[in-house]
Amino acid sequence: MSLAATPGTGPNTFPIPVIRKRPARAAWAELPQDRTLVMGILNVTADSFSDGGRYLNVDDAINHGLELVRAGADIIDVGGESTRPGADFVPQEEELARVLPVVTALVATGAVVSVDTTHVETARACIKAGAHLINDVSGLTHEPGMPELIAETGVPYVLMHRRGDQQSMDSLADYADTVADVTAELLQLRDRFVSAGVKPEQIILDPGVGFAKNAAQNWELLGATEHFASLGHRLLVGTSRKRFLGSLLQDQGLPSDPLDRDAATAATTALGARAGAWAVRVHDVAASRDAVRVASAWGQGGKA
């Protein structure tokens, strides 16, 4: 039975469990305000570095999205194109075919859904289907029309720093001062969106850990989390299972494959939460769920 396509048995039924039905804007407004949020990664892709192919089937993807919610994810980030270094490009039409039924189904359950896309038309269709947030990793190479779409729809938008694309970005990791250069380019990009009519409060910044940065540069950015959190926008931090964590573990003689990096990811979650991150984007939701609560309790005398 297809969870995405099979109708219910009555006018008010839906083929997958309802978490809590509420309007999209209300769902977004009800997100916790007193701690760092946990964004669960849902890759509907064939070649993502950690879980490519596991959730390419629509029903598998929907089920995993619901598992992430049950594990404590505040937001589910659905993506249909791998943006790991060296990944192949996916035609926009194929990306949309992968993600739209998943987004539609998860929104119908009451989940708060983000869409990880660099494509204007995918973003437009998913917003129409009820997506709450667009998470665009394209950075300085964003598609024409993306600022106008975000201004028109009013949805929150993750504006990430990246030079080049997934096939060229590794060759562009050349900075005179990593934190200063990333900050300047990120704010230049922010100003471009604001000039197009995007409200500053819609914008969520992401310094782009792992995107056009080497391992040392990633650590510099993470060490400057408080700085990025002070730039006047909410801050998203994404470190989950990334290769710089694998390199750290390998240097210590520890298991370092992507699935071996969840404990290290949770450590970055706790540190990022203490430094003011609005949200962290992770594969292992349960570990980071606990990490943000520990970080919150640490700063509030045990009251998470």
PDB file of C-alpha atoms in Angstrom:
ATOM      1  CA  MET A   1       0.000   0.000   0.000  1.00  0.00           C
ATOM      2  CA  SER A   2       1.384   3.390  -0.941  1.00  0.00           C
ATOM      3  CA  LEU A   3       1.280   5.878   1.910  1.00  0.00           C
ATOM      4  CA  ALA A   4       1.595   8.720  -0.554  1.00  0.00           C
ATOM      5  CA  ALA A   5      -1.209   7.755  -2.901  1.00  0.00           C
ATOM      6  CA  THR A   6      -3.821   5.607  -1.145  1.00  0.00           C
ATOM      7  CA  PRO A   7      -6.887   7.613  -0.093  1.00  0.00           C
ATOM      8  CA  GLY A   8      -8.425   7.324   3.348  1.00  0.00           C
ATOM      9  CA  THR A   9     -11.746   5.736   4.106  1.00  0.00           C
ATOM     10  CA  GLY A  10     -13.704   8.889   4.803  1.00  0.00           C
ATOM     11  CA  PRO A  11     -13.771  12.630   4.175  1.00  0.00           C
ATOM     12  CA  ASN A  12     -11.584  13.477   7.183  1.00  0.00           C
ATOM     13  CA  THR A  13      -9.068  10.636   7.028  1.00  0.00           C
ATOM     14  CA  PHE A  14      -5.480  10.468   5.775  1.00  0.00           C
ATOM     15  CA  PRO A  15      -3.456   7.328   5.037  1.00  0.00           C
ATOM     16  CA  ILE A  16      -0.616   8.118   7.465  1.00  0.00           C
ATOM     17  CA  PRO A  17      -0.769   8.973  11.170  1.00  0.00           C
ATOM     18  CA  VAL A  18      -1.701  12.511  12.110  1.00  0.00           C
ATOM     19  CA  ILE A  19       0.797  14.112  14.461  1.00  0.00           C
ATOM     20  CA  ARG A  20      -1.248  17.251  15.013  1.00  0.00           C
ATOM     21  CA  LYS A  21      -3.196  18.962  12.267  1.00  0.00           C
ATOM     22  CA  ARG A  22      -2.802  22.744  12.311  1.00  0.00           C
ATOM     23  CA  PRO A  23      -2.322  25.501   9.742  1.00  0.00           C
ATOM     24  CA  ALA A  24       1.188  25.823   8.336  1.00  0.00           C
ATOM     25  CA  ARG A  25       1.863  29.240   9.838  1.00  0.00           C
ATOM     26  CA  ALA A  26       0.544  28.097  13.213  1.00  0.00           C
ATOM     27  CA  ALA A  27       2.798  25.025  13.121  1.00  0.00           C
ATOM     28  CA  TRP A  28       5.818  27.238  12.486  1.00  0.00           C
ATOM     29  CA  ALA A  29       4.778  29.698  15.195  1.00  0.00           C
ATOM     30  CA  GLU A  30       4.473  26.881  17.727  1.00  0.00           C
ATOM     31  CA  LEU A  31       8.112  25.832  17.435  1.00  0.00           C
ATOM     32  CA  PRO A  32       9.937  26.101  20.787  1.00  0.00           C
ATOM     33  CA  GLN A  33      11.502  29.474  21.455  1.00  0.00           C
ATOM     34  CA  ASP A  34      13.528  28.586  24.554  1.00  0.00           C
ATOM     35  CA  ARG A  35      16.114  26.180  23.108  1.00  0.00           C
ATOM     36  CA  THR A  36      17.990  25.282  19.966  1.00  0.00           C
ATOM     37  CA  LEU A  37      15.792  23.421  17.480  1.00  0.00           C
ATOM     38  CA  VAL A  38      16.642  20.069  15.914  1.00  0.00           C
ATOM     39  CA  MET A  39      16.203  19.781  12.159  1.00  0.00           C
ATOM     40  CA  GLY A  40      16.111  16.152  11.010  1.00  0.00           C
ATOM     41  CA  ILE A  41      17.644  15.324   7.625  1.00  0.00           C
ATOM     42  CA  LEU A  42      15.507  13.385   5.147  1.00  0.00           C
ATOM     43  CA  ASN A  43      17.455  12.669   1.959  1.00  0.00           C
ATOM     44  CA  VAL A  44      15.197  11.435  -0.848  1.00  0.00           C
ATOM     45  CA  THR A  45      18.292  10.818  -2.950  1.00  0.00           C
ATOM     46  CA  ALA A  46      20.310   8.062  -4.529  1.00  0.00           C
ATOM     47  CA  ASP A  47      23.789   9.334  -3.676  1.00  0.00           C
ATOM     48  CA  SER A  48      23.908  11.324  -0.440  1.00  0.00           C
ATOM     49  CA  PHE A  49      27.185  10.582   1.353  1.00  0.00           C
ATOM     50  CA  SER A  50      25.674   8.962   4.434  1.00  0.00           C
ATOM     51  CA  ASP A  51      22.284   7.489   3.536  1.00  0.00           C
ATOM     52  CA  GLY A  52      21.937   7.745  -0.245  1.00  0.00           C
ATOM     53  CA  GLY A  53      19.309   5.365  -1.608  1.00  0.00           C
ATOM     54  CA  ARG A  54      17.809   4.405   1.759  1.00  0.00           C
ATOM     55  CA  TYR A  55      14.783   6.690   1.396  1.00  0.00           C
ATOM     56  CA  LEU A  56      14.505   7.146  -2.366  1.00  0.00           C
ATOM     57  CA  ASN A  57      11.181   5.303  -2.305  1.00  0.00           C
ATOM     58  CA  VAL A  58       8.387   7.732  -1.392  1.00  0.00           C
ATOM     59  CA  ASP A  59       6.807   5.503   1.254  1.00  0.00           C
ATOM     60  CA  ASP A  60      10.178   4.806   2.869  1.00  0.00           C
ATOM     61  CA  ALA A  61      10.870   8.543   2.927  1.00  0.00           C
ATOM     62  CA  ILE A  62       7.513   9.372   4.533  1.00  0.00           C
ATOM     63  CA  ASN A  63       7.973   6.670   7.154  1.00  0.00           C
ATOM     64  CA  HIS A  64      11.464   7.909   7.978  1.00  0.00           C
ATOM     65  CA  GLY A  65      10.193  11.474   8.252  1.00  0.00           C
ATOM     66  CA  LEU A  66       7.624  10.318  10.802  1.00  0.00           C
ATOM     67  CA  GLU A  67      10.338   8.389  12.659  1.00  0.00           C
ATOM     68  CA  LEU A  68      12.386  11.579  12.865  1.00  0.00           C
ATOM     69  CA  VAL A  69       9.413  13.450  14.327  1.00  0.00           C
ATOM     70  CA  ARG A  70       8.839  10.704  16.889  1.00  0.00           C
ATOM     71  CA  ALA A  71      12.546  10.864  17.776  1.00  0.00           C
ATOM     72  CA  GLY A  72      12.175  14.551  18.600  1.00  0.00           C
ATOM     73  CA  ALA A  73      12.841  16.495  15.406  1.00  0.00           C
ATOM     74  CA  ASP A  74      11.263  19.937  15.441  1.00  0.00           C
ATOM     75  CA  ILE A  75      11.646  20.340  11.666  1.00  0.00           C
ATOM     76  CA  ILE A  76      12.049  17.781   8.862  1.00  0.00           C
ATOM     77  CA  ASP A  77      14.376  18.926   6.061  1.00  0.00           C
ATOM     78  CA  VAL A  78      13.457  17.121   2.834  1.00  0.00           C
ATOM     79  CA  GLY A  79      15.953  17.147  -0.032  1.00  0.00           C
ATOM     80  CA  GLY A  80      15.969  15.475  -3.438  1.00  0.00           C
ATOM     81  CA  GLU A  81      19.455  16.329  -4.717  1.00  0.00           C
ATOM     82  CA  SER A  82      22.739  15.480  -3.027  1.00  0.00           C
ATOM     83  CA  THR A  83      24.993  18.504  -2.563  1.00  0.00           C
ATOM     84  CA  ARG A  84      28.002  16.608  -1.215  1.00  0.00           C
ATOM     85  CA  PRO A  85      31.293  17.486  -2.907  1.00  0.00           C
ATOM     86  CA  GLY A  86      31.462  15.874  -6.346  1.00  0.00           C
ATOM     87  CA  ALA A  87      27.805  14.849  -6.490  1.00  0.00           C
ATOM     88  CA  ASP A  88      26.021  14.697  -9.839  1.00  0.00           C
ATOM     89  CA  PHE A  89      23.381  17.282 -10.629  1.00  0.00           C
ATOM     90  CA  VAL A  90      19.733  16.165 -10.611  1.00  0.00           C
ATOM     91  CA  PRO A  91      17.278  17.645 -13.130  1.00  0.00           C
ATOM     92  CA  GLN A  92      14.853  19.961 -11.378  1.00  0.00           C
ATOM     93  CA  GLU A  93      11.858  17.951 -12.566  1.00  0.00           C
ATOM     94  CA  GLU A  94      13.297  14.767 -11.060  1.00  0.00           C
ATOM     95  CA  GLU A  95      14.101  16.508  -7.799  1.00  0.00           C
ATOM     96  CA  LEU A  96      10.524  17.779  -7.570  1.00  0.00           C
ATOM     97  CA  ALA A  97       9.078  14.343  -8.327  1.00  0.00           C
ATOM     98  CA  ARG A  98      11.122  12.938  -5.459  1.00  0.00           C
ATOM     99  CA  VAL A  99      10.272  15.501  -2.803  1.00  0.00           C
ATOM    100  CA  LEU A 100       6.786  16.853  -3.514  1.00  0.00           C
ATOM    101  CA  PRO A 101       4.793  13.750  -2.452  1.00  0.00           C
ATOM    102  CA  VAL A 102       6.918  13.465   0.692  1.00  0.00           C
ATOM    103  CA  VAL A 103       6.476  17.129   1.583  1.00  0.00           C
ATOM    104  CA  THR A 104       2.737  16.956   0.912  1.00  0.00           C
ATOM    105  CA  ALA A 105       2.289  13.878   3.095  1.00  0.00           C
ATOM    106  CA  LEU A 106       4.393  15.139   5.994  1.00  0.00           C
ATOM    107  CA  VAL A 107       2.717  18.556   6.010  1.00  0.00           C
ATOM    108  CA  ALA A 108      -0.660  16.771   6.141  1.00  0.00           C
ATOM    109  CA  THR A 109       0.408  15.012   9.365  1.00  0.00           C
ATOM    110  CA  GLY A 110       1.133  18.336  11.039  1.00  0.00           C
ATOM    111  CA  ALA A 111       4.933  18.127  10.774  1.00  0.00           C
ATOM    112  CA  VAL A 112       6.964  21.291  10.256  1.00  0.00           C
ATOM    113  CA  VAL A 113       8.704  20.764   6.920  1.00  0.00           C
ATOM    114  CA  SER A 114      11.726  22.415   5.351  1.00  0.00           C
ATOM    115  CA  VAL A 115      12.758  21.832   1.740  1.00  0.00           C
ATOM    116  CA  ASP A 116      16.453  21.558   0.914  1.00  0.00           C
ATOM    117  CA  THR A 117      16.593  22.833  -2.654  1.00  0.00           C
ATOM    118  CA  THR A 118      18.522  25.252  -4.849  1.00  0.00           C
ATOM    119  CA  HIS A 119      15.777  25.395  -7.487  1.00  0.00           C
ATOM    120  CA  VAL A 120      13.144  28.120  -7.668  1.00  0.00           C
ATOM    121  CA  GLU A 121      10.441  25.934  -9.195  1.00  0.00           C
ATOM    122  CA  THR A 122      10.909  23.157  -6.640  1.00  0.00           C
ATOM    123  CA  ALA A 123      10.729  25.733  -3.868  1.00  0.00           C
ATOM    124  CA  ARG A 124       7.596  27.281  -5.380  1.00  0.00           C
ATOM    125  CA  ALA A 125       5.757  23.956  -5.689  1.00  0.00           C
ATOM    126  CA  CYS A 126       6.699  22.845  -2.180  1.00  0.00           C
ATOM    127  CA  ILE A 127       5.653  26.158  -0.628  1.00  0.00           C
ATOM    128  CA  LYS A 128       2.313  25.752  -2.386  1.00  0.00           C
ATOM    129  CA  ALA A 129       2.091  22.259  -0.871  1.00  0.00           C
ATOM    130  CA  GLY A 130       2.570  23.736   2.602  1.00  0.00           C
ATOM    131  CA  ALA A 131       6.327  23.682   3.231  1.00  0.00           C
ATOM    132  CA  HIS A 132       7.252  26.054   6.031  1.00  0.00           C
ATOM    133  CA  LEU A 133      10.878  26.819   5.204  1.00  0.00           C
ATOM    134  CA  ILE A 134      13.245  26.810   2.206  1.00  0.00           C
ATOM    135  CA  ASN A 135      16.805  25.685   2.956  1.00  0.00           C
ATOM    136  CA  ASP A 136      18.927  26.790  -0.006  1.00  0.00           C
ATOM    137  CA  VAL A 137      22.608  25.790  -0.005  1.00  0.00           C
ATOM    138  CA  SER A 138      23.435  27.528  -3.287  1.00  0.00           C
ATOM    139  CA  GLY A 139      24.925  30.586  -1.598  1.00  0.00           C
ATOM    140  CA  LEU A 140      26.621  32.987  -3.986  1.00  0.00           C
ATOM    141  CA  THR A 141      25.386  30.994  -7.001  1.00  0.00           C
ATOM    142  CA  HIS A 142      21.658  31.084  -6.208  1.00  0.00           C
ATOM    143  CA  GLU A 143      19.190  30.804  -9.072  1.00  0.00           C
ATOM    144  CA  PRO A 144      17.737  34.011 -10.535  1.00  0.00           C
ATOM    145  CA  GLY A 145      14.282  34.537  -9.116  1.00  0.00           C
ATOM    146  CA  MET A 146      14.905  32.943  -5.720  1.00  0.00           C
ATOM    147  CA  PRO A 147      14.978  36.274  -3.825  1.00  0.00           C
ATOM    148  CA  GLU A 148      11.756  37.351  -5.521  1.00  0.00           C
ATOM    149  CA  LEU A 149      10.034  34.055  -4.682  1.00  0.00           C
ATOM    150  CA  ILE A 150      10.999  34.308  -1.015  1.00  0.00           C
ATOM    151  CA  ALA A 151       9.836  37.940  -0.901  1.00  0.00           C
ATOM    152  CA  GLU A 152       6.551  37.051  -2.604  1.00  0.00           C
ATOM    153  CA  THR A 153       5.710  34.083  -0.365  1.00  0.00           C
ATOM    154  CA  GLY A 154       7.058  35.423   2.920  1.00  0.00           C
ATOM    155  CA  VAL A 155       8.415  32.031   4.004  1.00  0.00           C
ATOM    156  CA  PRO A 156      11.503  31.770   6.204  1.00  0.00           C
ATOM    157  CA  TYR A 157      14.641  31.121   4.164  1.00  0.00           C
ATOM    158  CA  VAL A 158      18.005  29.619   5.065  1.00  0.00           C
ATOM    159  CA  LEU A 159      20.668  31.634   3.294  1.00  0.00           C
ATOM    160  CA  MET A 160      23.891  29.625   3.328  1.00  0.00           C
ATOM    161  CA  HIS A 161      27.422  30.577   2.401  1.00  0.00           C
ATOM    162  CA  ARG A 162      28.849  28.592  -0.494  1.00  0.00           C
ATOM    163  CA  ARG A 163      31.158  29.353  -3.367  1.00  0.00           C
ATOM    164  CA  GLY A 164      30.581  27.451  -6.607  1.00  0.00           C
ATOM    165  CA  ASP A 165      28.506  24.259  -6.691  1.00  0.00           C
ATOM    166  CA  GLN A 166      28.915  20.682  -5.521  1.00  0.00           C
ATOM    167  CA  GLN A 167      31.326  19.907  -8.337  1.00  0.00           C
ATOM    168  CA  SER A 168      33.501  23.023  -8.041  1.00  0.00           C
ATOM    169  CA  MET A 169      33.335  24.170  -4.427  1.00  0.00           C
ATOM    170  CA  ASP A 170      36.308  22.171  -3.119  1.00  0.00           C
ATOM    171  CA  SER A 171      38.589  24.145  -5.433  1.00  0.00           C
ATOM    172  CA  LEU A 172      37.302  27.474  -4.088  1.00  0.00           C
ATOM    173  CA  ALA A 173      38.250  27.086  -0.409  1.00  0.00           C
ATOM    174  CA  ASP A 174      40.775  29.921  -0.458  1.00  0.00           C
ATOM    175  CA  TYR A 175      40.283  32.625   2.192  1.00  0.00           C
ATOM    176  CA  ALA A 176      42.527  35.362   3.529  1.00  0.00           C
ATOM    177  CA  ASP A 177      40.575  35.224   6.798  1.00  0.00           C
ATOM    178  CA  THR A 178      37.950  32.480   6.861  1.00  0.00           C
ATOM    179  CA  VAL A 179      35.545  34.011   9.372  1.00  0.00           C
ATOM    180  CA  ALA A 180      35.857  37.558   8.024  1.00  0.00           C
ATOM    181  CA  ASP A 181      35.559  36.507   4.382  1.00  0.00           C
ATOM    182  CA  VAL A 182      32.585  34.204   4.984  1.00  0.00           C
ATOM    183  CA  THR A 183      30.879  36.915   7.039  1.00  0.00           C
ATOM    184  CA  ALA A 184      31.383  39.549   4.335  1.00  0.00           C
ATOM    185  CA  GLU A 185      30.130  37.288   1.553  1.00  0.00           C
ATOM    186  CA  LEU A 186      27.185  36.079   3.622  1.00  0.00           C
ATOM    187  CA  LEU A 187      26.088  39.619   4.461  1.00  0.00           C
ATOM    188  CA  GLN A 188      26.539  40.682   0.839  1.00  0.00           C
ATOM    189  CA  LEU A 189      24.199  37.845  -0.112  1.00  0.00           C
ATOM    190  CA  ARG A 190      21.801  38.854   2.680  1.00  0.00           C
ATOM    191  CA  ASP A 191      21.676  42.396   1.339  1.00  0.00           C
ATOM    192  CA  ARG A 192      20.873  41.093  -2.145  1.00  0.00           C
ATOM    193  CA  PHE A 193      17.804  39.292  -0.784  1.00  0.00           C
ATOM    194  CA  VAL A 194      16.693  42.230   1.347  1.00  0.00           C
ATOM    195  CA  SER A 195      16.985  44.513  -1.663  1.00  0.00           C
ATOM    196  CA  ALA A 196      14.614  42.177  -3.514  1.00  0.00           C
ATOM    197  CA  GLY A 197      11.997  42.615  -0.796  1.00  0.00           C
ATOM    198  CA  VAL A 198      12.806  39.762   1.599  1.00  0.00           C
ATOM    199  CA  LYS A 199      12.196  40.845   5.192  1.00  0.00           C
ATOM    200  CA  PRO A 200      15.258  40.515   7.434  1.00  0.00           C
ATOM    201  CA  GLU A 201      13.274  38.412   9.899  1.00  0.00           C
ATOM    202  CA  GLN A 202      12.669  35.806   7.178  1.00  0.00           C
ATOM    203  CA  ILE A 203      16.384  35.179   6.802  1.00  0.00           C
ATOM    204  CA  ILE A 204      18.220  32.429   8.667  1.00  0.00           C
ATOM    205  CA  LEU A 205      21.993  32.443   8.190  1.00  0.00           C
ATOM    206  CA  ASP A 206      24.181  29.353   7.751  1.00  0.00           C
ATOM    207  CA  PRO A 207      27.986  29.734   7.459  1.00  0.00           C
ATOM    208  CA  GLY A 208      28.102  26.638   5.254  1.00  0.00           C
ATOM    209  CA  VAL A 209      30.296  24.204   7.165  1.00  0.00           C
ATOM    210  CA  GLY A 210      31.751  21.779   4.627  1.00  0.00           C
ATOM    211  CA  PHE A 211      30.801  23.859   1.602  1.00  0.00           C
ATOM    212  CA  ALA A 212      33.873  25.373  -0.071  1.00  0.00           C
ATOM    213  CA  LYS A 213      35.807  24.941   3.188  1.00  0.00           C
ATOM    214  CA  ASN A 214      38.522  22.532   4.266  1.00  0.00           C
ATOM    215  CA  ALA A 215      38.685  20.893   7.697  1.00  0.00           C
ATOM    216  CA  ALA A 216      40.670  23.667   9.374  1.00  0.00           C
ATOM    217  CA  GLN A 217      38.341  26.309   7.969  1.00  0.00           C
ATOM    218  CA  ASN A 218      35.301  24.401   9.241  1.00  0.00           C
ATOM    219  CA  TRP A 219      36.724  24.429  12.758  1.00  0.00           C
ATOM    220  CA  GLU A 220      37.374  28.163  12.462  1.00  0.00           C
ATOM    221  CA  LEU A 221      33.734  28.740  11.526  1.00  0.00           C
ATOM    222  CA  LEU A 222      32.446  26.606  14.383  1.00  0.00           C
ATOM    223  CA  GLY A 223      34.705  28.455  16.799  1.00  0.00           C
ATOM    224  CA  ALA A 224      33.012  31.655  15.629  1.00  0.00           C
ATOM    225  CA  THR A 225      29.436  30.441  16.192  1.00  0.00           C
ATOM    226  CA  GLU A 226      28.733  33.211  18.709  1.00  0.00           C
ATOM    227  CA  HIS A 227      29.907  35.743  16.120  1.00  0.00           C
ATOM    228  CA  PHE A 228      27.589  34.394  13.424  1.00  0.00           C
ATOM    229  CA  ALA A 229      24.710  34.252  15.923  1.00  0.00           C
ATOM    230  CA  SER A 230      25.240  37.950  16.649  1.00  0.00           C
ATOM    231  CA  LEU A 231      24.715  39.147  13.061  1.00  0.00           C
ATOM    232  CA  GLY A 232      21.031  39.936  13.576  1.00  0.00           C
ATOM    233  CA  HIS A 233      19.507  36.742  12.168  1.00  0.00           C
ATOM    234  CA  ARG A 234      18.737  33.253  13.395  1.00  0.00           C
ATOM    235  CA  LEU A 235      21.598  30.822  12.807  1.00  0.00           C
ATOM    236  CA  LEU A 236      21.485  27.274  11.435  1.00  0.00           C
ATOM    237  CA  VAL A 237      24.524  25.031  11.935  1.00  0.00           C
ATOM    238  CA  GLY A 238      25.002  21.848   9.910  1.00  0.00           C
ATOM    239  CA  THR A 239      27.873  19.523  10.827  1.00  0.00           C
ATOM    240  CA  SER A 240      26.167  16.148  10.769  1.00  0.00           C
ATOM    241  CA  ARG A 241      28.457  13.256   9.786  1.00  0.00           C
ATOM    242  CA  LYS A 242      30.586  15.569   7.651  1.00  0.00           C
ATOM    243  CA  ARG A 243      34.032  14.528   6.520  1.00  0.00           C
ATOM    244  CA  PHE A 244      35.934  16.973   8.742  1.00  0.00           C
ATOM    245  CA  LEU A 245      34.537  15.054  11.730  1.00  0.00           C
ATOM    246  CA  GLY A 246      35.647  11.824  10.066  1.00  0.00           C
ATOM    247  CA  SER A 247      39.133  13.253   9.635  1.00  0.00           C
ATOM    248  CA  LEU A 248      39.289  14.190  13.319  1.00  0.00           C
ATOM    249  CA  LEU A 249      38.250  10.691  14.399  1.00  0.00           C
ATOM    250  CA  GLN A 250      40.600   9.027  11.923  1.00  0.00           C
ATOM    251  CA  ASP A 251      43.519  11.087  13.228  1.00  0.00           C
ATOM    252  CA  GLN A 252      42.751   9.689  16.687  1.00  0.00           C
ATOM    253  CA  GLY A 253      42.647   6.115  15.406  1.00  0.00           C
ATOM    254  CA  LEU A 254      38.879   5.885  15.932  1.00  0.00           C
ATOM    255  CA  PRO A 255      36.162   4.524  13.593  1.00  0.00           C
ATOM    256  CA  SER A 256      35.441   7.325  11.149  1.00  0.00           C
ATOM    257  CA  ASP A 257      32.893   6.183   8.550  1.00  0.00           C
ATOM    258  CA  PRO A 258      29.831   8.462   8.237  1.00  0.00           C
ATOM    259  CA  LEU A 259      27.705   6.365  10.591  1.00  0.00           C
ATOM    260  CA  ASP A 260      30.513   6.471  13.172  1.00  0.00           C
ATOM    261  CA  ARG A 261      30.312  10.270  13.397  1.00  0.00           C
ATOM    262  CA  ASP A 262      27.047  10.715  15.300  1.00  0.00           C
ATOM    263  CA  ALA A 263      28.643  11.124  18.736  1.00  0.00           C
ATOM    264  CA  ALA A 264      30.994  13.780  17.363  1.00  0.00           C
ATOM    265  CA  THR A 265      28.009  15.442  15.708  1.00  0.00           C
ATOM    266  CA  ALA A 266      26.140  15.510  19.021  1.00  0.00           C
ATOM    267  CA  ALA A 267      29.148  17.204  20.622  1.00  0.00           C
ATOM    268  CA  THR A 268      29.007  19.955  17.997  1.00  0.00           C
ATOM    269  CA  THR A 269      25.269  20.232  18.626  1.00  0.00           C
ATOM    270  CA  ALA A 270      25.779  20.844  22.344  1.00  0.00           C
ATOM    271  CA  LEU A 271      28.532  23.376  21.717  1.00  0.00           C
ATOM    272  CA  GLY A 272      26.559  25.103  18.952  1.00  0.00           C
ATOM    273  CA  ALA A 273      23.489  25.322  21.153  1.00  0.00           C
ATOM    274  CA  ARG A 274      25.512  26.910  23.967  1.00  0.00           C
ATOM    275  CA  ALA A 275      26.942  29.398  21.452  1.00  0.00           C
ATOM    276  CA  GLY A 276      23.515  30.559  20.279  1.00  0.00           C
ATOM    277  CA  ALA A 277      22.553  28.459  17.261  1.00  0.00           C
ATOM    278  CA  TRP A 278      18.837  28.686  16.451  1.00  0.00           C
ATOM    279  CA  ALA A 279      18.834  25.165  15.009  1.00  0.00           C
ATOM    280  CA  VAL A 280      21.121  22.271  14.130  1.00  0.00           C
ATOM    281  CA  ARG A 281      20.650  20.043  11.090  1.00  0.00           C
ATOM    282  CA  VAL A 282      21.342  16.372  11.874  1.00  0.00           C
ATOM    283  CA  HIS A 283      20.823  12.774  10.806  1.00  0.00           C
ATOM    284  CA  ASP A 284      20.688  11.256  14.322  1.00  0.00           C
ATOM    285  CA  VAL A 285      17.851  13.235  15.871  1.00  0.00           C
ATOM    286  CA  ALA A 286      17.712  11.478  19.251  1.00  0.00           C
ATOM    287  CA  ALA A 287      21.336  12.238  20.161  1.00  0.00           C
ATOM    288  CA  SER A 288      21.049  15.897  19.200  1.00  0.00           C
ATOM    289  CA  ARG A 289      17.632  16.157  20.890  1.00  0.00           C
ATOM    290  CA  ASP A 290      19.343  15.201  24.135  1.00  0.00           C
ATOM    291  CA  ALA A 291      22.364  17.402  23.423  1.00  0.00           C
ATOM    292  CA  VAL A 292      20.307  20.589  23.003  1.00  0.00           C
ATOM    293  CA  ARG A 293      18.414  19.876  26.190  1.00  0.00           C
ATOM    294  CA  VAL A 294      21.641  19.347  28.120  1.00  0.00           C
ATOM    295  CA  ALA A 295      22.990  22.611  26.684  1.00  0.00           C
ATOM    296  CA  SER A 296      19.793  24.388  27.699  1.00  0.00           C
ATOM    297  CA  ALA A 297      19.856  22.929  31.212  1.00  0.00           C
ATOM    298  CA  TRP A 298      23.543  23.843  31.561  1.00  0.00           C
ATOM    299  CA  GLY A 299      22.661  27.494  31.119  1.00  0.00           C
ATOM    300  CA  GLN A 300      19.469  27.418  33.183  1.00  0.00           C
ATOM    301  CA  GLY A 301      20.478  25.584  36.338  1.00  0.00           C
ATOM    302  CA  GLY A 302      19.050  22.244  35.261  1.00  0.00           C
ATOM    303  CA  LYS A 303      15.785  23.591  33.822  1.00  0.00           C
ATOM    304  CA  ALA A 304      15.823  22.432  30.161  1.00  0.00           C
TER     305      ALA A 304
END
